[in-house]
Each structure stands twice: as C-alpha cells, then as structure tokens.
Amino acid sequence: RSPHHSASMAALTGGGLKVKPGEVSLAHLGVLFLDELPEFQRAVLDSLRQPLEIGTISVARANAHVTFPARVQLIAAMNPCRCGHLGDASLACARAPRCAADYQNKVSGPFLDRIDLTVEVSAVNAVDLMLPPPVEGSAEIGVRVAAARAVQRARYGKAGLRTNAEADGELLERVAVLDDDARRLLAQAAEAMRLSARGFHRVIRVARTIADLAGAERVARIHVAEALSYRRRTPTN
C-alpha cells in the first residue's frame, strides 16, 4: 500500500461511521510505503506508533471500539531537506544545513525511534549508471533471506512467532546471544548515542537479523557495528 501524503488519519488508521480498516491494516503482513515522509501530517504519522510497536491498531469511535491487525514492513522515503540538494554546495539553498534540520524535525522523535534502518541514498550520476551490476544480485540475496527466515521460524516456533521483528525485548535478549566484544560495543554505543530502551532493543533485533543473514549462530561485534550504523543521524551539510 502506498497512500498519498495528504491522507487523513482515518484513511491511514481506519475509521468512519461503520468503522473500516485503514491503509496500515490493508497492508497487514505486507509493505506500507510512505513517500515524502515529512509532508504527512505529524499527528497522522504519530498514529502509526502503536502498530509499529505491537502490530495492531485500535480505532475508537462513539459507537464502536475496534482493533485491526496491522503488522507491516514500513518503508519511508524523504528528501534530506525541502529543496532536496543538501550536501551539494552549488545547488543547496542559503539556509542549509538549518533547513534540513527544520524539515526533518517535522517527523517526531518517537516515530523515528521506531525506524530500524536509516539509509542515506546519494544521487546517481551518469558514471554510476554505466557501472556493471553487483556480483550478488536480487536472486542470490533472496536465497540468503529465505534461509534466514527459515532459521527464525525454527527459533520462534514454540512462541508462535515467525521473525525477529515480532519478538519483544525480553525474548530478544534470550535468543540474541552477543559475544563479549559485541556486548561491550553495544554498551558504549548506547551511552554515546543516548539510545532509548526501544532503540537499544531494536539494535539487538537488527544485529540478530544481520547475523542470521550471515549464517552466524552468535551475534558478533561486526553485526552490532552494522546495526548501529543504521540508527538515525543528525542532519549535516
């Protein structure tokens, strides 16, 4: 599902006189893609905090209170600033980098804290387009993903879960066994980056997934380091 950034809260979460599911529930067990993320109303985005945390959405109306399933893989995209040229001195506006901070701050911190992977994608130039394709293509990656998901299904079978994404913090700490170097790195990063409890467990979840993709039984320092690299960074020029 890919709702427009002008979508109302009812359209995204559900509502109406006869309560109907919204986009987040229609995308259950699939992908919810939000393009131009800061252009959505802040309250609309914040209404997604519950489903991103627990996989359900509760809609309360005068005549009904309904809970819909809403476990989605959220993918969001945004420009670094309104003009879209942050980092290019010849094109960036006169307010850079302040304009980037203002633009990105339209999305609340608690919402961003629920984003596991933040990746900056640089502009593609003509030279990039002429480069040969990567050695590992989508088909090869798909095989690794399928193998990792099979490992996770076996890991959580008794708990009735399928993936690391569904495991809560307590369960994660039992199944994501960090070696000593990984544990030290995470402790140092948690203090330096001021990770919230939610952010701390999300780093562990991502590190466990990276280890699964690598076919590793234990979570090593390199897996934690990569997971930490995906946490949100402060905008700079």
PDB file of C-alpha atoms in Angstrom:
ATOM      1  CA  ARG A   1       0.000   0.000   0.000  1.00  0.00           C
ATOM      2  CA  SER A   2       1.283   3.481  -0.834  1.00  0.00           C
ATOM      3  CA  PRO A   3      -1.019   6.241   0.499  1.00  0.00           C
ATOM      4  CA  HIS A   4      -0.544   9.844  -0.635  1.00  0.00           C
ATOM      5  CA  HIS A   5       0.999  12.244   1.873  1.00  0.00           C
ATOM      6  CA  SER A   6      -2.309  14.133   2.047  1.00  0.00           C
ATOM      7  CA  ALA A   7      -4.022  11.055   3.553  1.00  0.00           C
ATOM      8  CA  SER A   8      -6.040  11.713   6.703  1.00  0.00           C
ATOM      9  CA  MET A   9      -5.647   9.861   9.979  1.00  0.00           C
ATOM     10  CA  ALA A  10      -8.857   7.914   9.307  1.00  0.00           C
ATOM     11  CA  ALA A  11      -7.591   6.894   5.873  1.00  0.00           C
ATOM     12  CA  LEU A  12      -4.338   5.623   7.344  1.00  0.00           C
ATOM     13  CA  THR A  13      -5.501   4.010  10.591  1.00  0.00           C
ATOM     14  CA  GLY A  14      -9.193   3.319   9.949  1.00  0.00           C
ATOM     15  CA  GLY A  15     -12.474   4.962  10.876  1.00  0.00           C
ATOM     16  CA  GLY A  16     -15.840   6.054   9.545  1.00  0.00           C
ATOM     17  CA  LEU A  17     -19.386   5.670  10.871  1.00  0.00           C
ATOM     18  CA  LYS A  18     -19.144   1.956  10.190  1.00  0.00           C
ATOM     19  CA  VAL A  19     -15.532   1.500  11.218  1.00  0.00           C
ATOM     20  CA  LYS A  20     -13.404   0.226   8.349  1.00  0.00           C
ATOM     21  CA  PRO A  21      -9.694  -0.649   8.317  1.00  0.00           C
ATOM     22  CA  GLY A  22      -7.219   1.944   7.075  1.00  0.00           C
ATOM     23  CA  GLU A  23      -4.142   1.656   4.887  1.00  0.00           C
ATOM     24  CA  VAL A  24      -1.957   0.292   7.685  1.00  0.00           C
ATOM     25  CA  SER A  25      -4.343  -2.643   8.203  1.00  0.00           C
ATOM     26  CA  LEU A  26      -4.868  -3.200   4.486  1.00  0.00           C
ATOM     27  CA  ALA A  27      -1.078  -3.594   4.296  1.00  0.00           C
ATOM     28  CA  HIS A  28      -1.053  -6.211   7.104  1.00  0.00           C
ATOM     29  CA  LEU A  29       1.766  -8.736   6.538  1.00  0.00           C
ATOM     30  CA  GLY A  30       2.908  -6.649   3.584  1.00  0.00           C
ATOM     31  CA  VAL A  31       4.616  -3.336   2.864  1.00  0.00           C
ATOM     32  CA  LEU A  32       3.370   0.144   3.749  1.00  0.00           C
ATOM     33  CA  PHE A  33       5.317   2.699   1.687  1.00  0.00           C
ATOM     34  CA  LEU A  34       5.217   6.343   2.768  1.00  0.00           C
ATOM     35  CA  ASP A  35       6.859   8.638   0.224  1.00  0.00           C
ATOM     36  CA  GLU A  36       7.733  12.258   1.097  1.00  0.00           C
ATOM     37  CA  LEU A  37       7.530  11.366   4.793  1.00  0.00           C
ATOM     38  CA  PRO A  38       7.740  14.917   6.280  1.00  0.00           C
ATOM     39  CA  GLU A  39       4.822  16.015   4.092  1.00  0.00           C
ATOM     40  CA  PHE A  40       2.420  13.793   6.054  1.00  0.00           C
ATOM     41  CA  GLN A  41       0.666  15.499   8.948  1.00  0.00           C
ATOM     42  CA  ARG A  42       2.640  14.917  12.127  1.00  0.00           C
ATOM     43  CA  ALA A  43      -0.395  13.592  14.017  1.00  0.00           C
ATOM     44  CA  VAL A  44      -1.088  11.130  11.195  1.00  0.00           C
ATOM     45  CA  LEU A  45       2.439   9.721  11.381  1.00  0.00           C
ATOM     46  CA  ASP A  46       2.337   9.524  15.163  1.00  0.00           C
ATOM     47  CA  SER A  47      -0.848   7.464  14.933  1.00  0.00           C
ATOM     48  CA  LEU A  48       1.327   4.712  13.423  1.00  0.00           C
ATOM     49  CA  ARG A  49       3.427   4.378  16.573  1.00  0.00           C
ATOM     50  CA  GLN A  50       1.105   1.734  18.056  1.00  0.00           C
ATOM     51  CA  PRO A  51       1.058  -0.603  15.027  1.00  0.00           C
ATOM     52  CA  LEU A  52       4.813  -0.239  14.536  1.00  0.00           C
ATOM     53  CA  GLU A  53       5.298  -1.310  18.148  1.00  0.00           C
ATOM     54  CA  ILE A  54       2.742  -4.101  18.627  1.00  0.00           C
ATOM     55  CA  GLY A  55       1.341  -4.926  15.179  1.00  0.00           C
ATOM     56  CA  THR A  56      -2.258  -3.853  15.819  1.00  0.00           C
ATOM     57  CA  ILE A  57      -4.207  -0.583  15.588  1.00  0.00           C
ATOM     58  CA  SER A  58      -7.121   0.372  17.829  1.00  0.00           C
ATOM     59  CA  VAL A  59      -9.817   2.638  16.398  1.00  0.00           C
ATOM     60  CA  ALA A  60     -12.161   4.224  18.934  1.00  0.00           C
ATOM     61  CA  ARG A  61     -15.416   5.866  17.887  1.00  0.00           C
ATOM     62  CA  ALA A  62     -18.529   6.851  19.820  1.00  0.00           C
ATOM     63  CA  ASN A  63     -20.373   3.750  18.650  1.00  0.00           C
ATOM     64  CA  ALA A  64     -17.509   1.272  18.351  1.00  0.00           C
ATOM     65  CA  HIS A  65     -14.041   0.303  19.509  1.00  0.00           C
ATOM     66  CA  VAL A  66     -12.268  -1.955  17.029  1.00  0.00           C
ATOM     67  CA  THR A  67      -8.762  -3.415  16.923  1.00  0.00           C
ATOM     68  CA  PHE A  68      -7.403  -4.312  13.487  1.00  0.00           C
ATOM     69  CA  PRO A  69      -4.255  -6.307  12.650  1.00  0.00           C
ATOM     70  CA  ALA A  70      -1.526  -4.013  11.356  1.00  0.00           C
ATOM     71  CA  ARG A  71       1.829  -5.776  11.255  1.00  0.00           C
ATOM     72  CA  VAL A  72       3.574  -4.129   8.337  1.00  0.00           C
ATOM     73  CA  GLN A  73       7.029  -3.605   6.966  1.00  0.00           C
ATOM     74  CA  LEU A  74       7.215   0.172   6.864  1.00  0.00           C
ATOM     75  CA  ILE A  75       9.343   1.730   4.142  1.00  0.00           C
ATOM     76  CA  ALA A  76       9.558   5.518   4.127  1.00  0.00           C
ATOM     77  CA  ALA A  77      11.376   7.881   1.786  1.00  0.00           C
ATOM     78  CA  MET A  78      12.191  11.565   2.074  1.00  0.00           C
ATOM     79  CA  ASN A  79      14.474  14.244   0.719  1.00  0.00           C
ATOM     80  CA  PRO A  80      17.076  15.485   3.232  1.00  0.00           C
ATOM     81  CA  CYS A  81      15.576  18.976   3.014  1.00  0.00           C
ATOM     82  CA  ARG A  82      12.765  20.773   1.204  1.00  0.00           C
ATOM     83  CA  CYS A  83      14.895  21.740  -1.806  1.00  0.00           C
ATOM     84  CA  GLY A  84      16.450  18.276  -1.963  1.00  0.00           C
ATOM     85  CA  HIS A  85      20.012  19.487  -2.559  1.00  0.00           C
ATOM     86  CA  LEU A  86      21.588  19.202   0.880  1.00  0.00           C
ATOM     87  CA  GLY A  87      25.291  18.381   0.532  1.00  0.00           C
ATOM     88  CA  ASP A  88      25.629  19.958  -2.932  1.00  0.00           C
ATOM     89  CA  ALA A  89      27.198  23.369  -2.305  1.00  0.00           C
ATOM     90  CA  SER A  90      26.335  24.577  -5.813  1.00  0.00           C
ATOM     91  CA  LEU A  91      22.615  23.799  -5.506  1.00  0.00           C
ATOM     92  CA  ALA A  92      21.780  23.859  -1.784  1.00  0.00           C
ATOM     93  CA  CYS A  93      19.673  26.763  -0.548  1.00  0.00           C
ATOM     94  CA  ALA A  94      21.084  29.576   1.583  1.00  0.00           C
ATOM     95  CA  ARG A  95      19.561  28.119   4.771  1.00  0.00           C
ATOM     96  CA  ALA A  96      21.462  24.818   4.619  1.00  0.00           C
ATOM     97  CA  PRO A  97      22.023  22.903   6.856  1.00  0.00           C
ATOM     98  CA  ARG A  98      19.422  24.553   9.091  1.00  0.00           C
ATOM     99  CA  CYS A  99      16.718  23.909   6.512  1.00  0.00           C
ATOM    100  CA  ALA A 100      17.441  20.168   6.717  1.00  0.00           C
ATOM    101  CA  ALA A 101      17.057  20.118  10.491  1.00  0.00           C
ATOM    102  CA  ASP A 102      13.772  22.052  10.270  1.00  0.00           C
ATOM    103  CA  TYR A 103      12.430  19.774   7.531  1.00  0.00           C
ATOM    104  CA  GLN A 104      13.408  16.512   9.202  1.00  0.00           C
ATOM    105  CA  ASN A 105      12.105  17.691  12.565  1.00  0.00           C
ATOM    106  CA  LYS A 106       8.596  17.652  11.087  1.00  0.00           C
ATOM    107  CA  VAL A 107       8.754  13.932  11.882  1.00  0.00           C
ATOM    108  CA  SER A 108       8.651  13.278  15.634  1.00  0.00           C
ATOM    109  CA  GLY A 109      11.490  11.635  17.539  1.00  0.00           C
ATOM    110  CA  PRO A 110       9.324   8.803  18.948  1.00  0.00           C
ATOM    111  CA  PHE A 111       8.209   7.892  15.410  1.00  0.00           C
ATOM    112  CA  LEU A 112      11.796   7.895  14.119  1.00  0.00           C
ATOM    113  CA  ASP A 113      12.891   5.821  17.112  1.00  0.00           C
ATOM    114  CA  ARG A 114      10.724   3.029  15.691  1.00  0.00           C
ATOM    115  CA  ILE A 115      12.616   3.033  12.383  1.00  0.00           C
ATOM    116  CA  ASP A 116      15.145   0.179  12.467  1.00  0.00           C
ATOM    117  CA  LEU A 117      17.166   1.013   9.352  1.00  0.00           C
ATOM    118  CA  THR A 118      18.016   4.519   8.176  1.00  0.00           C
ATOM    119  CA  VAL A 119      19.990   4.636   4.933  1.00  0.00           C
ATOM    120  CA  GLU A 120      21.170   7.721   3.056  1.00  0.00           C
ATOM    121  CA  VAL A 121      20.976   7.239  -0.705  1.00  0.00           C
ATOM    122  CA  SER A 122      23.197   9.587  -2.707  1.00  0.00           C
ATOM    123  CA  ALA A 123      22.180  10.979  -6.079  1.00  0.00           C
ATOM    124  CA  VAL A 124      23.026   8.695  -9.002  1.00  0.00           C
ATOM    125  CA  ASN A 125      25.179  10.211 -11.750  1.00  0.00           C
ATOM    126  CA  ALA A 126      25.853   9.046 -15.307  1.00  0.00           C
ATOM    127  CA  VAL A 127      29.030   7.191 -14.311  1.00  0.00           C
ATOM    128  CA  ASP A 128      27.114   5.169 -11.713  1.00  0.00           C
ATOM    129  CA  LEU A 129      24.565   4.137 -14.339  1.00  0.00           C
ATOM    130  CA  MET A 130      27.323   2.658 -16.529  1.00  0.00           C
ATOM    131  CA  LEU A 131      28.872   0.525 -13.782  1.00  0.00           C
ATOM    132  CA  PRO A 132      28.483  -3.273 -14.062  1.00  0.00           C
ATOM    133  CA  PRO A 133      25.793  -4.872 -11.889  1.00  0.00           C
ATOM    134  CA  PRO A 134      26.792  -6.052  -8.402  1.00  0.00           C
ATOM    135  CA  VAL A 135      28.155  -9.579  -8.046  1.00  0.00           C
ATOM    136  CA  GLU A 136      25.363 -10.534  -5.641  1.00  0.00           C
ATOM    137  CA  GLY A 137      22.035  -9.846  -7.310  1.00  0.00           C
ATOM    138  CA  SER A 138      18.465  -9.972  -6.047  1.00  0.00           C
ATOM    139  CA  ALA A 139      18.163 -13.716  -6.667  1.00  0.00           C
ATOM    140  CA  GLU A 140      21.237 -14.509  -4.570  1.00  0.00           C
ATOM    141  CA  ILE A 141      20.119 -12.172  -1.798  1.00  0.00           C
ATOM    142  CA  GLY A 142      16.677 -13.784  -1.894  1.00  0.00           C
ATOM    143  CA  VAL A 143      18.228 -17.178  -1.162  1.00  0.00           C
ATOM    144  CA  ARG A 144      20.012 -15.784   1.918  1.00  0.00           C
ATOM    145  CA  VAL A 145      16.826 -14.077   3.108  1.00  0.00           C
ATOM    146  CA  ALA A 146      14.810 -17.283   2.724  1.00  0.00           C
ATOM    147  CA  ALA A 147      17.443 -19.213   4.693  1.00  0.00           C
ATOM    148  CA  ALA A 148      17.479 -16.572   7.452  1.00  0.00           C
ATOM    149  CA  ARG A 149      13.692 -16.605   7.723  1.00  0.00           C
ATOM    150  CA  ALA A 150      13.711 -20.399   7.978  1.00  0.00           C
ATOM    151  CA  VAL A 151      16.165 -20.126  10.888  1.00  0.00           C
ATOM    152  CA  GLN A 152      13.900 -17.577  12.571  1.00  0.00           C
ATOM    153  CA  ARG A 153      10.769 -19.702  12.126  1.00  0.00           C
ATOM    154  CA  ALA A 154      12.561 -22.596  13.802  1.00  0.00           C
ATOM    155  CA  ARG A 155      13.832 -20.308  16.578  1.00  0.00           C
ATOM    156  CA  TYR A 156      10.420 -18.893  17.479  1.00  0.00           C
ATOM    157  CA  GLY A 157       8.194 -21.834  16.573  1.00  0.00           C
ATOM    158  CA  LYS A 158       7.167 -22.607  20.156  1.00  0.00           C
ATOM    159  CA  ALA A 159       6.368 -18.942  20.797  1.00  0.00           C
ATOM    160  CA  GLY A 160       4.080 -18.768  17.765  1.00  0.00           C
ATOM    161  CA  LEU A 161       6.234 -16.115  16.074  1.00  0.00           C
ATOM    162  CA  ARG A 162       7.911 -16.118  12.677  1.00  0.00           C
ATOM    163  CA  THR A 163      10.597 -13.436  12.598  1.00  0.00           C
ATOM    164  CA  ASN A 164      12.907 -11.348  14.781  1.00  0.00           C
ATOM    165  CA  ALA A 165      10.638  -8.370  14.101  1.00  0.00           C
ATOM    166  CA  GLU A 166       7.858  -9.977  16.154  1.00  0.00           C
ATOM    167  CA  ALA A 167       9.998 -10.758  19.219  1.00  0.00           C
ATOM    168  CA  ASP A 168       9.759  -8.450  22.237  1.00  0.00           C
ATOM    169  CA  GLY A 169      12.765  -7.159  24.165  1.00  0.00           C
ATOM    170  CA  GLU A 170      12.794  -9.916  26.781  1.00  0.00           C
ATOM    171  CA  LEU A 171      12.665 -12.691  24.192  1.00  0.00           C
ATOM    172  CA  LEU A 172      15.294 -10.972  22.046  1.00  0.00           C
ATOM    173  CA  GLU A 173      17.773 -10.852  24.906  1.00  0.00           C
ATOM    174  CA  ARG A 174      17.380 -14.629  25.287  1.00  0.00           C
ATOM    175  CA  VAL A 175      17.835 -15.538  21.628  1.00  0.00           C
ATOM    176  CA  ALA A 176      20.286 -12.839  20.506  1.00  0.00           C
ATOM    177  CA  VAL A 177      23.380 -14.071  22.328  1.00  0.00           C
ATOM    178  CA  LEU A 178      26.042 -11.365  21.964  1.00  0.00           C
ATOM    179  CA  ASP A 179      29.709 -12.268  22.363  1.00  0.00           C
ATOM    180  CA  ASP A 180      31.816 -10.204  24.783  1.00  0.00           C
ATOM    181  CA  ASP A 181      33.156  -7.771  22.149  1.00  0.00           C
ATOM    182  CA  ALA A 182      29.662  -7.195  20.771  1.00  0.00           C
ATOM    183  CA  ARG A 183      28.247  -6.580  24.238  1.00  0.00           C
ATOM    184  CA  ARG A 184      30.972  -4.035  25.054  1.00  0.00           C
ATOM    185  CA  LEU A 185      30.415  -2.183  21.782  1.00  0.00           C
ATOM    186  CA  LEU A 186      26.667  -2.028  22.335  1.00  0.00           C
ATOM    187  CA  ALA A 187      27.107  -0.726  25.889  1.00  0.00           C
ATOM    188  CA  GLN A 188      29.495   2.001  24.710  1.00  0.00           C
ATOM    189  CA  ALA A 189      27.230   2.975  21.815  1.00  0.00           C
ATOM    190  CA  ALA A 190      24.116   3.046  23.991  1.00  0.00           C
ATOM    191  CA  GLU A 191      25.759   5.693  26.167  1.00  0.00           C
ATOM    192  CA  ALA A 192      27.416   7.666  23.359  1.00  0.00           C
ATOM    193  CA  MET A 193      24.304   7.693  21.145  1.00  0.00           C
ATOM    194  CA  ARG A 194      21.886   8.010  24.084  1.00  0.00           C
ATOM    195  CA  LEU A 195      19.815   5.109  22.862  1.00  0.00           C
ATOM    196  CA  SER A 196      16.371   4.729  24.366  1.00  0.00           C
ATOM    197  CA  ALA A 197      15.340   1.324  25.719  1.00  0.00           C
ATOM    198  CA  ARG A 198      13.377   0.864  22.492  1.00  0.00           C
ATOM    199  CA  GLY A 199      16.375   1.853  20.385  1.00  0.00           C
ATOM    200  CA  PHE A 200      18.636  -0.477  22.381  1.00  0.00           C
ATOM    201  CA  HIS A 201      16.427  -3.480  21.698  1.00  0.00           C
ATOM    202  CA  ARG A 202      15.970  -2.510  18.062  1.00  0.00           C
ATOM    203  CA  VAL A 203      19.744  -2.509  17.589  1.00  0.00           C
ATOM    204  CA  ILE A 204      19.848  -6.023  19.073  1.00  0.00           C
ATOM    205  CA  ARG A 205      16.999  -7.096  16.766  1.00  0.00           C
ATOM    206  CA  VAL A 206      18.774  -5.781  13.664  1.00  0.00           C
ATOM    207  CA  ALA A 207      22.112  -7.274  14.754  1.00  0.00           C
ATOM    208  CA  ARG A 208      20.438 -10.676  15.264  1.00  0.00           C
ATOM    209  CA  THR A 209      18.949 -10.421  11.761  1.00  0.00           C
ATOM    210  CA  ILE A 210      22.313  -9.468  10.233  1.00  0.00           C
ATOM    211  CA  ALA A 211      23.871 -12.483  11.962  1.00  0.00           C
ATOM    212  CA  ASP A 212      21.082 -14.708  10.597  1.00  0.00           C
ATOM    213  CA  LEU A 213      21.736 -13.440   7.066  1.00  0.00           C
ATOM    214  CA  ALA A 214      25.425 -14.241   7.544  1.00  0.00           C
ATOM    215  CA  GLY A 215      24.604 -17.723   8.834  1.00  0.00           C
ATOM    216  CA  ALA A 216      26.152 -16.955  12.240  1.00  0.00           C
ATOM    217  CA  GLU A 217      24.871 -18.591  15.415  1.00  0.00           C
ATOM    218  CA  ARG A 218      26.104 -15.856  17.775  1.00  0.00           C
ATOM    219  CA  VAL A 219      25.870 -12.090  17.357  1.00  0.00           C
ATOM    220  CA  ALA A 220      29.396 -10.727  16.912  1.00  0.00           C
ATOM    221  CA  ARG A 221      30.855  -7.236  17.154  1.00  0.00           C
ATOM    222  CA  ILE A 222      30.691  -6.777  13.368  1.00  0.00           C
ATOM    223  CA  HIS A 223      26.939  -7.468  13.394  1.00  0.00           C
ATOM    224  CA  VAL A 224      26.318  -4.929  16.171  1.00  0.00           C
ATOM    225  CA  ALA A 225      28.537  -2.364  14.426  1.00  0.00           C
ATOM    226  CA  GLU A 226      26.494  -2.656  11.233  1.00  0.00           C
ATOM    227  CA  ALA A 227      23.214  -2.439  13.146  1.00  0.00           C
ATOM    228  CA  LEU A 228      24.415   0.731  14.906  1.00  0.00           C
ATOM    229  CA  SER A 229      25.337   2.281  11.556  1.00  0.00           C
ATOM    230  CA  TYR A 230      21.654   2.218  10.613  1.00  0.00           C
ATOM    231  CA  ARG A 231      20.459   4.295  13.568  1.00  0.00           C
ATOM    232  CA  ARG A 232      19.285   7.799  12.723  1.00  0.00           C
ATOM    233  CA  ARG A 233      21.929  10.503  12.362  1.00  0.00           C
ATOM    234  CA  THR A 234      21.614  14.263  12.924  1.00  0.00           C
ATOM    235  CA  PRO A 235      21.365  16.083   9.545  1.00  0.00           C
ATOM    236  CA  THR A 236      24.545  17.800   8.384  1.00  0.00           C
ATOM    237  CA  ASN A 237      25.608  19.611   5.239  1.00  0.00           C
TER     238      ASN A 237
END
